[in-house]
Coordinates of N, CA and C in Angstrom, one line a residue:
X1 N 31.2 -7.0 17.8 CA 30.3 -6.6 18.9 C 29.6 -5.5 18.3
X2 N 30.0 -4.6 17.5 CA 29.5 -3.6 16.8 C 28.1 -3.9 16.3
X3 N 28.4 -4.8 15.3 CA 27.0 -5.4 14.6 C 26.0 -5.8 15.2
X4 N 26.4 -6.5 16.5 CA 25.3 -7.0 17.4 C 24.6 -6.0 18.2
X5 N 25.2 -4.8 18.3 CA 24.7 -3.7 19.1 C 23.7 -3.0 18.3
X6 N 24.2 -2.5 17.1 CA 23.2 -1.8 16.4 C 23.3 -2.4 14.8
X7 N 22.1 -2.8 14.4 CA 22.1 -3.2 13.0 C 21.3 -2.0 12.1
X8 N 21.5 -2.3 10.8 CA 20.7 -1.2 9.9 C 20.5 -2.2 8.6
X9 N 19.6 -2.0 8.0 CA 19.3 -2.9 6.7 C 20.4 -2.6 5.6
X10 N 20.7 -3.5 5.0 CA 21.9 -3.5 4.0 C 21.6 -2.4 2.8
X11 N 20.5 -2.0 2.7 CA 20.3 -1.2 1.4 C 20.9 0.2 1.5
X12 N 21.7 0.6 2.3 CA 22.5 1.7 2.3 C 23.9 1.5 2.3
X13 N 24.2 0.2 2.8 CA 25.6 -0.3 2.8 C 26.5 0.5 3.9
X14 N 25.9 0.8 5.0 CA 26.6 1.1 6.1 C 26.7 0.4 7.3
X15 N 26.3 -0.9 7.1 CA 26.4 -1.8 8.2 C 27.9 -2.0 8.9
X16 N 28.9 -2.1 7.9 CA 30.2 -2.3 8.3 C 30.8 -1.1 9.0
X17 N 30.3 0.0 8.4 CA 30.9 1.3 9.1 C 30.2 1.7 10.4
X18 N 28.9 1.2 10.8 CA 28.4 1.2 11.7 C 29.1 0.4 12.7
X19 N 29.3 -0.9 12.4 CA 29.9 -1.9 13.3 C 31.3 -1.4 13.9
X20 N 32.0 -0.7 12.8 CA 33.4 -0.5 13.1 C 33.4 0.9 13.9
X21 N 32.4 1.8 13.6 CA 32.2 2.9 14.5 C 32.0 2.7 16.1
X22 N 31.0 1.7 16.0 CA 30.6 1.1 17.4 C 31.9 0.5 18.1
X23 N 32.6 -0.3 17.5 CA 33.7 -1.2 18.2 C 34.7 0.0 18.6
X24 N 35.0 1.2 18.0 CA 35.9 2.1 18.1 C 35.3 2.8 19.4
X25 N 34.2 3.1 19.4 CA 33.7 3.9 20.5 C 33.7 3.2 21.8
X26 N 33.5 1.9 21.8 CA 33.3 1.0 22.8 C 34.6 0.8 23.5
X27 N 35.7 0.9 22.6 CA 37.0 0.6 23.1 C 37.4 2.0 23.8
X28 N 37.1 3.1 23.1 CA 37.6 4.5 23.9 C 36.8 4.4 25.2
X29 N 35.7 4.2 25.2 CA 35.0 4.1 26.7 C 35.5 3.2 27.7
X30 N 36.0 2.1 27.1 CA 36.7 1.1 28.0 C 38.1 1.7 28.4
X31 N 38.8 2.4 27.6 CA 39.9 3.0 27.7 C 39.9 4.1 28.9
X32 N 38.8 5.0 28.7 CA 38.7 5.9 29.6 C 38.1 5.6 31.0
X33 N 37.5 4.5 31.1 CA 36.7 4.1 32.5 C 37.6 3.0 32.9
X34 N 38.4 2.4 32.3 CA 39.0 1.1 32.7 C 38.4 -0.1 32.5
X35 N 39.0 -1.1 32.7 CA 38.5 -2.4 32.4 C 38.0 -3.4 33.4
X36 N 37.9 -2.9 34.5 CA 37.2 -3.5 35.7 C 35.8 -4.0 35.5
X37 N 35.5 -5.2 35.9 CA 34.1 -5.7 35.7 C 33.0 -4.8 36.3
X38 N 33.3 -4.3 37.4 CA 32.2 -3.2 38.0 C 32.1 -2.0 37.2
X39 N 32.9 -1.8 36.3 CA 32.8 -0.4 35.4 C 31.9 -0.7 34.2
X40 N 31.8 -2.0 33.8 CA 31.0 -2.3 32.7 C 29.7 -1.5 32.4
X41 N 28.9 -1.6 33.5 CA 27.4 -1.1 33.2 C 27.5 0.5 32.9
X42 N 28.5 1.2 33.7 CA 28.8 2.7 33.4 C 29.5 2.9 32.0
X43 N 30.2 2.0 31.7 CA 31.0 2.2 30.3 C 30.0 1.9 29.2
X44 N 29.0 0.9 29.3 CA 28.0 0.7 28.3 C 27.1 1.7 28.2
X45 N 26.9 2.3 29.2 CA 25.7 3.4 29.2 C 26.4 4.6 28.4
X46 N 27.7 4.8 29.0 CA 28.4 6.0 28.2 C 28.5 5.9 26.5
X47 N 28.9 4.6 26.4 CA 28.9 4.1 25.0 C 27.9 4.4 24.1
X48 N 26.4 3.8 24.8 CA 25.2 4.1 24.1 C 24.9 5.6 24.0
X49 N 25.3 6.5 24.9 CA 24.9 7.7 24.9 C 25.6 8.4 23.9
X50 N 26.9 8.2 23.7 CA 27.8 8.9 22.5 C 27.2 8.3 21.3
X51 N 26.9 7.0 21.2 CA 26.4 6.5 19.8 C 25.1 6.8 19.5
X52 N 24.3 7.2 20.3 CA 22.7 7.1 20.2 C 22.5 8.0 18.7
X53 N 22.9 9.3 18.7 CA 22.5 10.1 17.6 C 22.9 9.7 16.1
X54 N 24.1 9.1 16.1 CA 24.8 8.6 14.8 C 23.8 7.3 14.5
X55 N 23.7 6.4 15.4 CA 23.1 5.3 15.2 C 21.6 5.4 14.7
X56 N 21.0 6.4 15.2 CA 19.6 6.6 14.9 C 19.5 7.2 13.4
X57 N 20.5 8.0 13.2 CA 20.7 8.6 11.7 C 20.8 7.5 10.7
X58 N 21.7 6.6 10.9 CA 22.0 5.8 9.9 C 20.7 4.6 9.9
X59 N 20.3 4.2 10.9 CA 19.2 3.3 10.9 C 17.9 3.9 10.4
X60 N 17.6 5.2 10.6 CA 16.5 5.9 9.9 C 16.7 6.2 8.3
X61 N 17.8 6.3 7.9 CA 18.4 6.3 6.5 C 18.0 4.9 5.9
X62 N 18.5 3.8 6.6 CA 18.2 2.4 6.2 C 17.0 2.1 6.1
X63 N 16.0 2.4 7.1 CA 14.7 2.1 7.2 C 14.0 3.0 5.8
X64 N 14.3 4.1 5.5 CA 13.9 4.8 4.3 C 14.2 4.0 3.2
X65 N 15.5 3.6 3.0 CA 15.9 2.7 1.8 C 15.0 1.5 1.8
X66 N 14.8 0.9 2.7 CA 14.4 -0.4 2.9 C 12.8 -0.3 2.4
X67 N 12.1 0.8 3.1 CA 10.9 0.9 2.6 C 10.6 1.3 1.1
X68 N 11.5 1.9 0.7 CA 11.6 2.5 -0.8 C 11.7 1.4 -1.7
X69 N 12.5 0.4 -1.4 CA 12.8 -0.9 -2.2 C 11.6 -1.6 -2.1
X70 N 10.8 -1.7 -1.1 CA 9.6 -2.5 -0.8 C 8.7 -2.1 -1.8
X71 N 8.5 -1.1 -2.3 CA 7.5 -0.6 -3.2 C 7.8 -0.1 -4.5
X72 N 9.3 -0.3 -4.7 CA 9.8 0.3 -6.0 C 9.1 0.0 -7.3
X73 N 8.6 -1.3 -7.3 CA 8.0 -1.6 -8.7 C 6.6 -1.0 -8.8
X74 N 5.8 -1.2 -7.9 CA 4.5 -0.7 -8.2 C 4.3 0.9 -8.0
X75 N 5.2 1.4 -7.2 CA 5.1 2.9 -6.8 C 6.1 3.8 -7.8
X76 N 7.1 3.3 -8.0 CA 8.1 4.3 -8.7 C 8.6 3.7 -9.9
X77 N 9.0 2.6 -10.3 CA 9.6 2.0 -11.5 C 8.3 1.9 -12.5
X78 N 7.1 1.8 -12.0 CA 6.1 1.5 -13.0 C 5.3 2.9 -13.4
X79 N 5.6 4.0 -12.7 CA 4.8 5.2 -12.7 C 5.8 6.4 -13.0
X80 N 7.0 6.3 -13.0 CA 7.9 7.7 -12.9 C 8.6 7.6 -14.4
X81 N 8.8 8.8 -14.8 CA 9.7 8.8 -16.1 C 11.1 8.7 -15.4
X82 N 12.0 8.2 -16.4 CA 13.2 7.8 -16.1 C 13.9 8.9 -15.0
X83 N 14.1 10.2 -15.6 CA 14.8 10.9 -14.6 C 14.4 11.1 -13.2
X84 N 13.0 11.2 -13.1 CA 12.3 11.3 -11.9 C 12.6 10.0 -11.0
X85 N 12.5 8.8 -11.8 CA 12.8 7.5 -11.2 C 14.2 7.5 -10.5
X86 N 15.2 7.8 -11.4 CA 16.6 7.9 -10.9 C 16.9 8.8 -9.7
X87 N 16.2 9.8 -9.7 CA 16.4 10.8 -8.7 C 15.6 10.2 -7.3
X88 N 14.6 9.7 -7.5 CA 14.0 8.9 -6.5 C 14.7 7.7 -5.9
X89 N 15.3 7.1 -6.7 CA 16.2 6.0 -6.2 C 17.5 6.7 -5.5
X90 N 18.1 7.6 -6.0 CA 19.2 8.1 -5.6 C 18.8 8.7 -4.1
X91 N 17.9 9.4 -4.0 CA 17.7 10.1 -2.6 C 16.8 9.3 -1.7
X92 N 16.1 8.1 -2.4 CA 15.0 7.3 -1.6 C 13.9 8.0 -1.1
X93 N 13.6 9.1 -1.9 CA 12.4 9.8 -1.7 C 11.3 9.8 -2.5
X94 N 10.1 9.8 -2.0 CA 8.9 9.5 -2.9 C 9.0 10.9 -3.5
X95 N 9.0 11.0 -5.0 CA 8.8 12.2 -5.6 C 7.4 12.2 -6.3
X96 N 6.7 11.0 -6.3 CA 5.3 11.1 -6.9 C 4.8 9.7 -6.4
X97 N 3.5 9.9 -5.9 CA 2.8 8.8 -5.5 C 1.4 8.6 -6.3
X98 N 1.3 7.7 -7.1 CA 0.2 7.6 -8.0 C -1.3 7.2 -7.0

Protein backbone atom coordinates (compact mmCIF):
# COMPACT_ATOMS: atom_id res chain seq x y z
CA UNK A 1 0.00 0.00 0.00
CA UNK A 2 2.84 2.40 0.83
CA UNK A 3 4.40 2.27 -2.61
CA UNK A 4 1.08 3.12 -4.21
CA UNK A 5 0.47 6.04 -1.85
CA UNK A 6 3.80 7.78 -2.44
CA UNK A 7 6.32 7.09 -5.14
CA UNK A 8 9.83 8.33 -5.76
CA UNK A 9 12.22 7.96 -8.66
CA UNK A 10 14.57 5.02 -8.17
CA UNK A 11 17.70 7.17 -8.52
CA UNK A 12 18.07 7.62 -4.75
CA UNK A 13 17.15 4.07 -3.80
CA UNK A 14 14.57 5.03 -1.17
CA UNK A 15 11.39 3.61 -2.66
CA UNK A 16 11.30 0.57 -0.40
CA UNK A 17 12.08 2.64 2.69
CA UNK A 18 9.35 5.10 1.74
CA UNK A 19 6.86 2.26 1.25
CA UNK A 20 7.71 0.58 4.56
CA UNK A 21 7.60 3.85 6.51
CA UNK A 22 4.21 4.58 4.92
CA UNK A 23 2.89 1.13 5.84
CA UNK A 24 4.13 1.42 9.43
CA UNK A 25 2.55 4.84 9.89
CA UNK A 26 -0.72 3.74 8.33
CA UNK A 27 -0.86 0.79 10.74
CA UNK A 28 -0.14 3.16 13.66
CA UNK A 29 -2.95 5.46 12.63
CA UNK A 30 -5.44 2.59 12.33
CA UNK A 31 -4.32 1.27 15.70
CA UNK A 32 -4.82 4.70 17.28
CA UNK A 33 -8.24 5.34 15.72
CA UNK A 34 -9.66 1.87 15.38
CA UNK A 35 -10.51 -0.20 12.35
CA UNK A 36 -14.15 0.76 11.84
CA UNK A 37 -15.10 1.64 8.27
CA UNK A 38 -16.46 5.05 9.31
CA UNK A 39 -13.02 5.97 10.77
CA UNK A 40 -11.15 5.40 7.50
CA UNK A 41 -11.35 9.01 6.18
CA UNK A 42 -10.10 10.41 9.50
CA UNK A 43 -7.36 7.78 9.70
CA UNK A 44 -6.15 8.47 6.16
CA UNK A 45 -6.14 12.23 6.76
CA UNK A 46 -4.05 11.79 9.92
CA UNK A 47 -1.69 9.44 8.08
CA UNK A 48 -1.17 11.95 5.26
CA UNK A 49 -0.53 14.75 7.75
CA UNK A 50 2.14 12.75 9.58
CA UNK A 51 3.87 11.56 6.40
CA UNK A 52 3.68 14.81 4.40
CA UNK A 53 7.08 16.32 5.30
CA UNK A 54 9.12 13.10 5.06
CA UNK A 55 7.50 12.16 1.77
CA UNK A 56 8.10 15.62 0.31
CA UNK A 57 11.76 15.52 1.38
CA UNK A 58 12.39 12.13 -0.21
CA UNK A 59 10.44 12.93 -3.37
CA UNK A 60 12.35 16.21 -3.76
CA UNK A 61 15.70 14.42 -3.43
CA UNK A 62 14.55 11.83 -5.95
CA UNK A 63 13.41 14.53 -8.38
CA UNK A 64 16.81 16.27 -8.09
CA UNK A 65 18.61 12.98 -8.73
CA UNK A 66 16.37 12.17 -11.69
CA UNK A 67 17.00 15.59 -13.23
CA UNK A 68 20.76 15.21 -12.65
CA UNK A 69 20.82 11.85 -14.45
CA UNK A 70 18.78 13.25 -17.36
CA UNK A 71 21.56 15.69 -18.24
CA UNK A 72 24.64 13.92 -16.88
CA UNK A 73 26.31 13.39 -20.24
CA UNK A 74 26.03 16.78 -21.83
CA UNK A 75 26.24 18.90 -18.68
CA UNK A 76 28.53 17.08 -16.27
CA UNK A 77 30.44 14.07 -17.61
CA UNK A 78 31.52 15.92 -20.74
CA UNK A 79 32.55 19.15 -19.07
CA UNK A 80 33.79 18.58 -15.50
CA UNK A 81 37.15 17.41 -14.23
CA UNK A 82 36.93 14.01 -12.51
CA UNK A 83 36.89 15.24 -8.87
CA UNK A 84 34.27 17.86 -9.68
CA UNK A 85 32.18 15.31 -11.59
CA UNK A 86 32.29 12.79 -8.74
CA UNK A 87 31.29 15.46 -6.23
CA UNK A 88 28.41 16.45 -8.48
CA UNK A 89 27.34 12.81 -8.77
CA UNK A 90 27.56 12.28 -5.01
CA UNK A 91 25.52 15.35 -4.13
CA UNK A 92 23.40 15.55 -7.32
CA UNK A 93 24.19 19.25 -7.33
CA UNK A 94 25.22 21.26 -10.32
CA UNK A 95 28.76 22.44 -9.62
CA UNK A 96 29.31 23.87 -13.07
CA UNK A 97 27.05 24.69 -15.95
CA UNK A 98 28.69 25.33 -19.31
